[in-house]
PDB file of C-alpha atoms in Angstrom:
ATOM      1  CA  MET A   1     144.782  84.863 110.956  1.00 53.00           C
ATOM      2  CA  LEU A   2     141.649  86.453 111.997  1.00 66.00           C
ATOM      3  CA  ALA A   3     139.956  87.544 108.393  1.00 85.00           C
ATOM      4  CA  ILE A   4     137.477  91.294 108.500  1.00 87.00           C
ATOM      5  CA  GLN A   5     134.659  88.703 107.764  1.00 87.00           C
ATOM      6  CA  ASP A   6     135.733  86.857 111.257  1.00 89.00           C
ATOM      7  CA  LEU A   7     135.742  89.398 113.186  1.00 91.00           C
ATOM      8  CA  ALA A   8     132.583  91.351 111.845  1.00 92.00           C
ATOM      9  CA  PHE A   9     130.970  87.738 112.333  1.00 93.00           C
ATOM     10  CA  TRP A  10     132.292  88.305 116.528  1.00 93.00           C
ATOM     11  CA  VAL A  11     131.360  90.830 116.803  1.00 94.00           C
ATOM     12  CA  LEU A  12     127.368  90.710 115.364  1.00 94.00           C
ATOM     13  CA  SER A  13     126.689  87.672 117.916  1.00 94.00           C
ATOM     14  CA  VAL A  14     128.618  89.349 120.613  1.00 95.00           C
ATOM     15  CA  VAL A  15     125.938  92.203 120.175  1.00 96.00           C
ATOM     16  CA  ALA A  16     122.996  89.900 118.746  1.00 95.00           C
ATOM     17  CA  ILE A  17     123.117  87.528 121.976  1.00 95.00           C
ATOM     18  CA  VAL A  18     123.600  90.476 124.318  1.00 96.00           C
ATOM     19  CA  ALA A  19     121.148  92.223 122.814  1.00 95.00           C
ATOM     20  CA  ALA A  20     118.867  88.746 122.458  1.00 95.00           C
ATOM     21  CA  LEU A  21     119.315  88.810 126.667  1.00 94.00           C
ATOM     22  CA  GLY A  22     118.673  91.735 127.150  1.00 93.00           C
ATOM     23  CA  VAL A  23     115.226  91.473 125.760  1.00 92.00           C
ATOM     24  CA  VAL A  24     114.387  89.149 127.481  1.00 90.00           C
ATOM     25  CA  LEU A  25     115.900  89.555 130.799  1.00 89.00           C
ATOM     26  CA  VAL A  26     115.097  93.555 130.964  1.00 88.00           C
ATOM     27  CA  ARG A  27     112.764  94.892 133.152  1.00 84.00           C
ATOM     28  CA  ASP A  28     111.807  98.169 131.640  1.00 85.00           C
ATOM     29  CA  LEU A  29     109.687  96.659 128.469  1.00 87.00           C
ATOM     30  CA  PHE A  30     110.139  99.966 126.513  1.00 88.00           C
ATOM     31  CA  ARG A  31     113.644  99.155 126.489  1.00 90.00           C
ATOM     32  CA  ALA A  32     113.244  95.599 126.072  1.00 91.00           C
ATOM     33  CA  ALA A  33     112.218  96.801 122.119  1.00 92.00           C
ATOM     34  CA  LEU A  34     114.253  98.967 121.496  1.00 93.00           C
ATOM     35  CA  LEU A  35     116.642  95.713 122.786  1.00 94.00           C
ATOM     36  CA  LEU A  36     114.682  94.326 119.728  1.00 94.00           C
ATOM     37  CA  ALA A  37     115.153  96.780 117.203  1.00 95.00           C
ATOM     38  CA  VAL A  38     119.221  96.434 117.705  1.00 95.00           C
ATOM     39  CA  VAL A  39     119.499  92.717 117.980  1.00 95.00           C
ATOM     40  CA  PHE A  40     116.854  92.908 114.217  1.00 95.00           C
ATOM     41  CA  ILE A  41     119.864  95.468 112.882  1.00 95.00           C
ATOM     42  CA  ALA A  42     122.369  92.269 113.727  1.00 95.00           C
ATOM     43  CA  VAL A  43     120.576  90.535 111.757  1.00 95.00           C
ATOM     44  CA  ALA A  44     120.847  92.502 108.789  1.00 95.00           C
ATOM     45  CA  GLY A  45     124.588  92.499 109.560  1.00 94.00           C
ATOM     46  CA  PHE A  46     124.616  88.321 108.991  1.00 94.00           C
ATOM     47  CA  PHE A  47     122.230  88.669 105.393  1.00 93.00           C
ATOM     48  CA  VAL A  48     125.294  91.079 105.188  1.00 91.00           C
ATOM     49  CA  LEU A  49     128.104  88.635 105.681  1.00 90.00           C
ATOM     50  CA  LEU A  50     126.171  86.058 103.898  1.00 87.00           C
ATOM     51  CA  SER A  51     125.644  87.668 100.785  1.00 82.00           C
ATOM     52  CA  ALA A  52     121.638  87.291 101.104  1.00 85.00           C
ATOM     53  CA  GLU A  53     121.925  91.850 100.707  1.00 85.00           C
ATOM     54  CA  PHE A  54     118.855  91.919  99.586  1.00 88.00           C
ATOM     55  CA  LEU A  55     117.110  90.055 102.515  1.00 90.00           C
ATOM     56  CA  ALA A  56     119.840  92.649 105.104  1.00 93.00           C
ATOM     57  CA  VAL A  57     117.267  95.624 103.323  1.00 93.00           C
ATOM     58  CA  VAL A  58     114.330  94.022 103.772  1.00 92.00           C
ATOM     59  CA  GLN A  59     114.953  92.622 107.456  1.00 93.00           C
ATOM     60  CA  VAL A  60     116.030  96.280 108.365  1.00 94.00           C
ATOM     61  CA  LEU A  61     113.341  98.095 106.305  1.00 93.00           C
ATOM     62  CA  ILE A  62     110.612  95.630 107.610  1.00 92.00           C
ATOM     63  CA  TYR A  63     111.451  94.193 110.681  1.00 92.00           C
ATOM     64  CA  VAL A  64     113.341  97.531 112.313  1.00 92.00           C
ATOM     65  CA  GLY A  65     111.375 100.109 110.457  1.00 91.00           C
ATOM     66  CA  ALA A  66     108.575  98.555 110.971  1.00 91.00           C
ATOM     67  CA  ILE A  67     107.425  96.014 113.120  1.00 93.00           C
ATOM     68  CA  SER A  68     110.240  96.775 116.078  1.00 93.00           C
ATOM     69  CA  VAL A  69     108.018 100.415 115.679  1.00 92.00           C
ATOM     70  CA  LEU A  70     104.687  98.203 116.512  1.00 91.00           C
ATOM     71  CA  PHE A  71     105.615  96.887 119.141  1.00 91.00           C
ATOM     72  CA  ILE A  72     106.644  99.963 120.955  1.00 91.00           C
ATOM     73  CA  PHE A  73     103.299 101.611 119.876  1.00 87.00           C
ATOM     74  CA  GLY A  74     101.478  98.107 121.425  1.00 86.00           C
ATOM     75  CA  ILE A  75     103.785  99.216 125.346  1.00 87.00           C
ATOM     76  CA  MET A  76     102.353 101.837 124.902  1.00 86.00           C
ATOM     77  CA  LEU A  77      98.437 101.796 124.829  1.00 84.00           C
ATOM     78  CA  THR A  78      98.457  99.048 126.559  1.00 81.00           C
ATOM     79  CA  ARG A  79     100.113 101.093 129.687  1.00 69.00           C
ATOM     80  CA  ASN A  80     102.396  97.790 130.144  1.00 58.00           C
ATOM     81  CA  VAL A  81     105.439 100.029 130.469  1.00 57.00           C
ATOM     82  CA  ARG A  82     105.261 100.830 135.041  1.00 62.00           C
ATOM     83  CA  GLU A  83     104.792  97.154 135.600  1.00 65.00           C
ATOM     84  CA  GLY A  84     107.061  95.655 133.286  1.00 64.00           C
ATOM     85  CA  ASN A  85     108.420  92.479 132.397  1.00 67.00           C
ATOM     86  CA  LEU A  86     107.395  90.133 135.291  1.00 70.00           C
ATOM     87  CA  PRO A  87     108.439  86.364 135.300  1.00 74.00           C
ATOM     88  CA  ASN A  88     105.477  84.181 135.935  1.00 71.00           C
ATOM     89  CA  HIS A  89     106.083  81.023 138.530  1.00 73.00           C
ATOM     90  CA  LEU A  90     106.976  78.509 135.405  1.00 75.00           C
ATOM     91  CA  GLN A  91     110.667  79.889 135.568  1.00 81.00           C
ATOM     92  CA  ILE A  92     112.535  76.059 136.238  1.00 85.00           C
ATOM     93  CA  PRO A  93     111.153  74.639 133.208  1.00 85.00           C
ATOM     94  CA  ALA A  94     111.568  77.632 131.090  1.00 85.00           C
ATOM     95  CA  VAL A  95     115.297  77.693 131.866  1.00 88.00           C
ATOM     96  CA  LEU A  96     116.066  73.817 131.680  1.00 90.00           C
ATOM     97  CA  PHE A  97     113.530  73.173 128.370  1.00 91.00           C
ATOM     98  CA  PRO A  98     115.095  75.623 126.443  1.00 91.00           C
ATOM     99  CA  ALA A  99     119.040  74.419 127.525  1.00 93.00           C
ATOM    100  CA  LEU A 100     118.474  70.989 126.503  1.00 94.00           C
ATOM    101  CA  LEU A 101     116.827  72.142 123.280  1.00 94.00           C
ATOM    102  CA  LEU A 102     119.813  73.920 122.502  1.00 93.00           C
ATOM    103  CA  VAL A 103     122.434  71.545 123.671  1.00 94.00           C
ATOM    104  CA  GLY A 104     120.749  69.378 120.953  1.00 94.00           C
ATOM    105  CA  MET A 105     120.316  72.104 117.991  1.00 92.00           C
ATOM    106  CA  VAL A 106     124.387  72.064 118.647  1.00 92.00           C
ATOM    107  CA  ILE A 107     124.372  68.441 118.414  1.00 93.00           C
ATOM    108  CA  ALA A 108     122.915  68.633 115.111  1.00 91.00           C
ATOM    109  CA  ALA A 109     124.494  71.482 113.376  1.00 88.00           C
ATOM    110  CA  VAL A 110     128.696  69.657 114.487  1.00 88.00           C
ATOM    111  CA  ALA A 111     127.613  66.143 114.289  1.00 89.00           C
ATOM    112  CA  THR A 112     125.785  66.673 110.164  1.00 84.00           C
ATOM    113  CA  ASP A 113     127.431  65.857 107.682  1.00 82.00           C
ATOM    114  CA  TRP A 114     126.862  69.679 104.966  1.00 81.00           C
ATOM    115  CA  ARG A 115     127.352  68.685 101.550  1.00 76.00           C
ATOM    116  CA  PRO A 116     128.943  72.294 101.206  1.00 75.00           C
ATOM    117  CA  ILE A 117     129.786  74.102  98.184  1.00 73.00           C
ATOM    118  CA  PRO A 118     132.954  73.064  96.352  1.00 71.00           C
ATOM    119  CA  GLU A 119     135.631  75.023  96.688  1.00 68.00           C
ATOM    120  CA  ALA A 120     136.263  75.318  92.345  1.00 67.00           C
ATOM    121  CA  ALA A 121     133.230  76.758  92.393  1.00 69.00           C
ATOM    122  CA  THR A 122     132.588  79.091  95.777  1.00 69.00           C
ATOM    123  CA  ASP A 123     133.818  82.265  93.688  1.00 70.00           C
ATOM    124  CA  MET A 124     131.976  82.457  90.606  1.00 71.00           C
ATOM    125  CA  VAL A 125     129.002  81.397  93.235  1.00 70.00           C
ATOM    126  CA  GLU A 126     129.875  83.953  94.562  1.00 70.00           C
ATOM    127  CA  LEU A 127     129.246  86.026  91.302  1.00 70.00           C
ATOM    128  CA  ALA A 128     126.236  84.414  90.426  1.00 69.00           C
ATOM    129  CA  GLN A 129     124.774  85.847  93.600  1.00 67.00           C
ATOM    130  CA  THR A 130     125.524  89.017  93.047  1.00 68.00           C
ATOM    131  CA  GLN A 131     123.974  89.038  90.041  1.00 66.00           C
ATOM    132  CA  SER A 132     120.851  88.012  91.543  1.00 62.00           C
ATOM    133  CA  VAL A 133     120.725  91.717  92.818  1.00 62.00           C
ATOM    134  CA  THR A 134     122.342  93.519  90.298  1.00 66.00           C
ATOM    135  CA  VAL A 135     122.648  93.262  86.275  1.00 68.00           C
ATOM    136  CA  LEU A 136     127.029  92.417  85.655  1.00 69.00           C
ATOM    137  CA  THR A 137     127.189  92.950  81.904  1.00 71.00           C
ATOM    138  CA  GLU A 138     128.481  89.664  79.581  1.00 71.00           C
ATOM    139  CA  GLY A 139     132.053  89.927  80.193  1.00 72.00           C
ATOM    140  CA  ALA A 140     132.470  90.641  84.229  1.00 72.00           C
ATOM    141  CA  LEU A 141     130.533  87.070  83.696  1.00 71.00           C
ATOM    142  CA  GLU A 142     132.538  85.805  80.863  1.00 74.00           C
ATOM    143  CA  SER A 143     135.952  86.698  83.881  1.00 72.00           C
ATOM    144  CA  GLY A 144     134.406  85.133  86.729  1.00 71.00           C
ATOM    145  CA  GLY A 145     134.412  81.916  85.149  1.00 69.00           C
ATOM    146  CA  PHE A 146     130.997  81.300  83.930  1.00 71.00           C
ATOM    147  CA  ASP A 147     132.900  80.116  80.096  1.00 71.00           C
ATOM    148  CA  SER A 148     129.890  78.869  77.790  1.00 73.00           C
ATOM    149  CA  SER A 149     126.719  81.150  76.792  1.00 73.00           C
ATOM    150  CA  GLN A 150     124.532  78.435  77.746  1.00 72.00           C
ATOM    151  CA  ALA A 151     126.513  78.743  82.067  1.00 71.00           C
ATOM    152  CA  ARG A 152     126.213  82.169  81.315  1.00 71.00           C
ATOM    153  CA  GLU A 153     122.518  82.354  80.377  1.00 70.00           C
ATOM    154  CA  GLU A 154     121.582  79.398  83.548  1.00 69.00           C
ATOM    155  CA  ALA A 155     123.298  82.550  85.571  1.00 67.00           C
ATOM    156  CA  ARG A 156     120.896  85.302  84.746  1.00 67.00           C
ATOM    157  CA  GLN A 157     118.024  83.323  84.942  1.00 66.00           C
ATOM    158  CA  SER A 158     118.874  81.658  89.011  1.00 66.00           C
ATOM    159  CA  GLY A 159     118.334  85.544  90.209  1.00 71.00           C
ATOM    160  CA  LEU A 160     115.848  86.034  93.499  1.00 77.00           C
ATOM    161  CA  ALA A 161     113.225  87.573  91.142  1.00 78.00           C
ATOM    162  CA  ASP A 162     113.268  84.728  88.847  1.00 78.00           C
ATOM    163  CA  LEU A 163     112.450  82.812  91.319  1.00 79.00           C
ATOM    164  CA  LEU A 164     109.558  84.229  93.356  1.00 83.00           C
ATOM    165  CA  ILE A 165     107.570  85.086  90.172  1.00 85.00           C
ATOM    166  CA  GLY A 166     109.083  81.895  88.567  1.00 82.00           C
ATOM    167  CA  ARG A 167     108.652  78.800  90.177  1.00 84.00           C
ATOM    168  CA  TYR A 168     107.282  79.897  93.968  1.00 88.00           C
ATOM    169  CA  VAL A 169     104.081  81.820  92.396  1.00 91.00           C
ATOM    170  CA  LEU A 170     101.267  80.580  94.519  1.00 93.00           C
ATOM    171  CA  PRO A 171     103.171  80.842  97.573  1.00 93.00           C
ATOM    172  CA  PHE A 172     103.655  84.175  96.110  1.00 92.00           C
ATOM    173  CA  GLU A 173     100.113  85.082  95.242  1.00 94.00           C
ATOM    174  CA  ALA A 174      98.851  83.236  98.955  1.00 94.00           C
ATOM    175  CA  VAL A 175     100.887  85.608 101.021  1.00 94.00           C
ATOM    176  CA  SER A 176      99.542  88.919  98.878  1.00 94.00           C
ATOM    177  CA  LEU A 177      96.391  86.761 100.223  1.00 95.00           C
ATOM    178  CA  LEU A 178      97.030  86.120 103.824  1.00 95.00           C
ATOM    179  CA  LEU A 179      98.710  89.968 103.689  1.00 94.00           C
ATOM    180  CA  LEU A 180      94.967  91.630 102.673  1.00 95.00           C
ATOM    181  CA  ALA A 181      93.458  88.683 105.549  1.00 95.00           C
ATOM    182  CA  ALA A 182      95.568  89.728 108.316  1.00 93.00           C
ATOM    183  CA  LEU A 183      94.666  93.896 107.885  1.00 92.00           C
ATOM    184  CA  ILE A 184      90.946  93.334 108.064  1.00 93.00           C
ATOM    185  CA  GLY A 185      91.036  91.102 110.560  1.00 91.00           C
ATOM    186  CA  GLY A 186      94.050  93.864 112.165  1.00 89.00           C
ATOM    187  CA  LEU A 187      90.924  96.530 111.004  1.00 89.00           C
ATOM    188  CA  ALA A 188      87.896  94.249 112.501  1.00 89.00           C
ATOM    189  CA  LEU A 189      89.363  93.348 115.423  1.00 86.00           C
ATOM    190  CA  ALA A 190      90.932  96.281 116.794  1.00 79.00           C
ATOM    191  CA  ARG A 191      87.842  98.739 115.850  1.00 80.00           C
ATOM    192  CA  SER A 192      85.497  99.890 118.590  1.00 71.00           C
ATOM    193  CA  ARG A 193      81.973  98.838 118.442  1.00 69.00           C
ATOM    194  CA  GLY A 194      80.509 102.639 117.972  1.00 59.00           C
ATOM    195  CA  SER A 195      82.510 104.013 115.197  1.00 54.00           C
TER     196      SER A 195
ATOM    197  CA  MET B   1     134.583  82.289 104.966  1.00 72.00           C
ATOM    198  CA  VAL B   2     132.881  82.153 107.802  1.00 81.00           C
ATOM    199  CA  PRO B   3     132.088  78.356 108.449  1.00 85.00           C
ATOM    200  CA  LEU B   4     128.595  77.358 108.529  1.00 87.00           C
ATOM    201  CA  GLU B   5     128.170  75.210 112.149  1.00 88.00           C
ATOM    202  CA  ALA B   6     128.930  79.026 113.568  1.00 91.00           C
ATOM    203  CA  PHE B   7     125.507  80.523 112.289  1.00 92.00           C
ATOM    204  CA  GLN B   8     124.114  76.994 113.272  1.00 92.00           C
ATOM    205  CA  VAL B   9     124.924  77.348 116.502  1.00 94.00           C
ATOM    206  CA  LEU B  10     124.393  80.636 116.459  1.00 94.00           C
ATOM    207  CA  SER B  11     120.680  80.837 115.058  1.00 94.00           C
ATOM    208  CA  ALA B  12     120.186  77.626 118.265  1.00 95.00           C
ATOM    209  CA  VAL B  13     121.084  80.176 120.675  1.00 95.00           C
ATOM    210  CA  LEU B  14     118.927  83.133 119.758  1.00 95.00           C
ATOM    211  CA  PHE B  15     116.645  80.322 118.968  1.00 95.00           C
ATOM    212  CA  ALA B  16     116.065  79.686 122.805  1.00 95.00           C
ATOM    213  CA  ILE B  17     116.685  82.478 123.848  1.00 95.00           C
ATOM    214  CA  GLY B  18     113.893  83.274 121.874  1.00 94.00           C
ATOM    215  CA  LEU B  19     111.737  80.348 123.357  1.00 94.00           C
ATOM    216  CA  TYR B  20     112.787  81.025 126.788  1.00 93.00           C
ATOM    217  CA  GLY B  21     111.453  84.663 126.906  1.00 91.00           C
ATOM    218  CA  VAL B  22     108.039  82.763 125.148  1.00 91.00           C
ATOM    219  CA  MET B  23     107.856  80.241 128.153  1.00 89.00           C
ATOM    220  CA  ALA B  24     108.852  82.403 131.456  1.00 87.00           C
ATOM    221  CA  ARG B  25     107.508  86.158 130.889  1.00 84.00           C
ATOM    222  CA  ARG B  26     104.031  86.941 131.712  1.00 83.00           C
ATOM    223  CA  SER B  27     104.042  90.172 128.794  1.00 86.00           C
ATOM    224  CA  ALA B  28     102.117  89.438 126.534  1.00 87.00           C
ATOM    225  CA  VAL B  29     103.413  91.760 124.296  1.00 89.00           C
ATOM    226  CA  LEU B  30     107.149  90.338 125.276  1.00 90.00           C
ATOM    227  CA  ILE B  31     106.087  87.484 124.466  1.00 91.00           C
ATOM    228  CA  VAL B  32     104.924  88.427 120.623  1.00 93.00           C
ATOM    229  CA  MET B  33     108.639  89.660 120.755  1.00 93.00           C
ATOM    230  CA  SER B  34     110.268  86.796 121.631  1.00 94.00           C
ATOM    231  CA  ILE B  35     107.820  84.765 119.009  1.00 95.00           C
ATOM    232  CA  GLU B  36     110.366  86.895 116.212  1.00 94.00           C
ATOM    233  CA  LEU B  37     113.435  86.348 117.972  1.00 94.00           C
ATOM    234  CA  MET B  38     112.409  82.658 117.119  1.00 95.00           C
ATOM    235  CA  LEU B  39     111.851  83.853 113.838  1.00 95.00           C
ATOM    236  CA  ASN B  40     114.776  85.847 113.267  1.00 95.00           C
ATOM    237  CA  ALA B  41     116.995  82.683 114.124  1.00 95.00           C
ATOM    238  CA  VAL B  42     115.458  80.384 111.634  1.00 95.00           C
ATOM    239  CA  ASN B  43     115.882  83.346 108.818  1.00 94.00           C
ATOM    240  CA  ILE B  44     120.020  83.344 109.884  1.00 94.00           C
ATOM    241  CA  ASN B  45     119.792  79.207 109.382  1.00 92.00           C
ATOM    242  CA  LEU B  46     117.607  79.280 106.356  1.00 92.00           C
ATOM    243  CA  ILE B  47     120.032  81.910 105.054  1.00 91.00           C
ATOM    244  CA  ALA B  48     123.457  80.618 105.722  1.00 90.00           C
ATOM    245  CA  ALA B  49     122.636  76.627 105.158  1.00 87.00           C
ATOM    246  CA  ALA B  50     121.382  78.601 101.409  1.00 84.00           C
ATOM    247  CA  SER B  51     124.579  80.818 100.278  1.00 82.00           C
ATOM    248  CA  HIS B  52     126.922  77.720 101.700  1.00 81.00           C
ATOM    249  CA  LEU B  53     125.750  74.299 100.152  1.00 79.00           C
ATOM    250  CA  ASP B  54     125.659  73.021  96.686  1.00 70.00           C
ATOM    251  CA  GLY B  55     123.335  73.785  94.687  1.00 63.00           C
ATOM    252  CA  MET B  56     122.658  70.450  92.739  1.00 60.00           C
ATOM    253  CA  GLY B  57     123.521  71.930  89.406  1.00 58.00           C
ATOM    254  CA  ASN B  58     122.101  75.087  89.553  1.00 60.00           C
ATOM    255  CA  TRP B  59     124.244  78.186  90.608  1.00 61.00           C
ATOM    256  CA  ALA B  60     122.658  80.147  93.364  1.00 62.00           C
ATOM    257  CA  ASN B  61     120.945  78.422  95.625  1.00 72.00           C
ATOM    258  CA  PHE B  62     117.781  81.121  96.663  1.00 79.00           C
ATOM    259  CA  ASP B  63     115.988  79.116  97.858  1.00 82.00           C
ATOM    260  CA  GLY B  64     116.620  79.774 101.065  1.00 85.00           C
ATOM    261  CA  GLN B  65     116.934  83.320 100.622  1.00 87.00           C
ATOM    262  CA  ILE B  66     112.385  82.756  98.912  1.00 89.00           C
ATOM    263  CA  ILE B  67     112.476  80.959 102.034  1.00 91.00           C
ATOM    264  CA  ALA B  68     113.150  83.703 104.210  1.00 92.00           C
ATOM    265  CA  ILE B  69     111.159  86.362 102.648  1.00 92.00           C
ATOM    266  CA  PHE B  70     107.631  84.218 103.093  1.00 94.00           C
ATOM    267  CA  ILE B  71     108.437  84.104 107.268  1.00 94.00           C
ATOM    268  CA  ILE B  72     109.165  88.172 106.974  1.00 94.00           C
ATOM    269  CA  THR B  73     105.860  88.995 105.529  1.00 93.00           C
ATOM    270  CA  VAL B  74     104.727  86.042 107.193  1.00 94.00           C
ATOM    271  CA  ALA B  75     105.701  87.570 110.388  1.00 93.00           C
ATOM    272  CA  ALA B  76     104.580  90.796 109.514  1.00 92.00           C
ATOM    273  CA  ALA B  77     101.119  89.763 108.907  1.00 93.00           C
ATOM    274  CA  GLU B  78     101.267  88.082 113.151  1.00 93.00           C
ATOM    275  CA  VAL B  79     103.012  91.256 114.530  1.00 93.00           C
ATOM    276  CA  GLY B  80      99.737  93.510 112.972  1.00 91.00           C
ATOM    277  CA  LEU B  81      97.062  90.990 114.798  1.00 92.00           C
ATOM    278  CA  ALA B  82      98.124  89.881 117.227  1.00 92.00           C
ATOM    279  CA  MET B  83      98.826  94.042 118.922  1.00 90.00           C
ATOM    280  CA  ALA B  84      94.938  93.804 117.332  1.00 90.00           C
ATOM    281  CA  ILE B  85      94.259  91.016 119.891  1.00 89.00           C
ATOM    282  CA  ILE B  86      97.025  92.351 122.077  1.00 89.00           C
ATOM    283  CA  LEU B  87      94.848  95.752 122.335  1.00 88.00           C
ATOM    284  CA  ARG B  88      91.331  94.263 122.182  1.00 87.00           C
ATOM    285  CA  MET B  89      92.187  92.869 125.053  1.00 85.00           C
ATOM    286  CA  TYR B  90      93.558  95.865 126.723  1.00 86.00           C
ATOM    287  CA  ARG B  91      90.063  97.274 126.388  1.00 85.00           C
ATOM    288  CA  ASN B  92      87.783  94.430 127.492  1.00 83.00           C
ATOM    289  CA  ARG B  93      90.177  92.570 130.448  1.00 80.00           C
ATOM    290  CA  ALA B  94      92.557  96.258 131.577  1.00 80.00           C
ATOM    291  CA  THR B  95      95.690  93.719 131.185  1.00 79.00           C
ATOM    292  CA  VAL B  96      98.325  91.984 128.927  1.00 79.00           C
ATOM    293  CA  ASN B  97      99.725  89.740 131.063  1.00 81.00           C
ATOM    294  CA  VAL B  98      98.808  85.340 130.143  1.00 80.00           C
ATOM    295  CA  ASP B  99      98.384  84.761 133.218  1.00 78.00           C
ATOM    296  CA  GLU B 100      95.812  87.035 134.238  1.00 79.00           C
ATOM    297  CA  ILE B 101      93.372  85.605 131.490  1.00 78.00           C
ATOM    298  CA  ASN B 102      91.158  82.995 131.950  1.00 78.00           C
ATOM    299  CA  LEU B 103      88.329  83.369 129.524  1.00 76.00           C
ATOM    300  CA  MET B 104      89.020  80.490 127.554  1.00 75.00           C
ATOM    301  CA  LYS B 105      89.596  78.486 130.529  1.00 73.00           C
ATOM    302  CA  TRP B 106      87.587  75.657 132.096  1.00 68.00           C
TER     303      TRP B 106
END
């Protein structure tokens, strides 16, 4: 039986792989940028399939909304459209090395003995992940299998924001500093000397 | 639920395509686009691991998603800077083909 999730996975992976091949093979750079937006949307679909809804929204906002537009700006401003997407002189190693790496990565993924979530706990983990993006009522958590009040409390505090402002607060601040540095650096690089 | 290996094979394929783009193309803009493709492949892998693997006592294992958020942030900063450098390069040398940029080659 083919579940709806499997069907969505296969459709999305065909779209993502074909569009990704298009990005590197299509001659017209502008079309490559549009195909890259298609890849980003497909990746957002994968995030929804993996019950990471917040990241799916972030993916659409940042990648599709900002980064794709930035690429199209870059292509237009450098007038590279008429030259197109030329290959360089490294064709044979450039095919061989990614192919070998792909074989190695697939072997590693299949051969490794992963430790999945135990079958009995999958529903509760899914509920805890829902709790991380919306606030569930006490009753909803209780009927979902969180019997003791301590377990409910733990499920409440396992959200994305709790981790981001809690355990990962130092990298969070560092990344904000990085964004500021990138903003100033981009301005300093792109502005012309006279103005 | 789609098995973890399916997502990992998919992200490996996307990563390999991105690596081919970085290695085989001339345009600097396309190289940055391929790098974004590779970063997206890594994000799929991290989030698949976060939602499939045992959280070691935690109810939900969000470390993968947190790392993916940081990757997205750093990628946004990187694209902004890369575009500034490419525009500067185009203004000075009138080309963005990386095999014609040999200023730092000796």
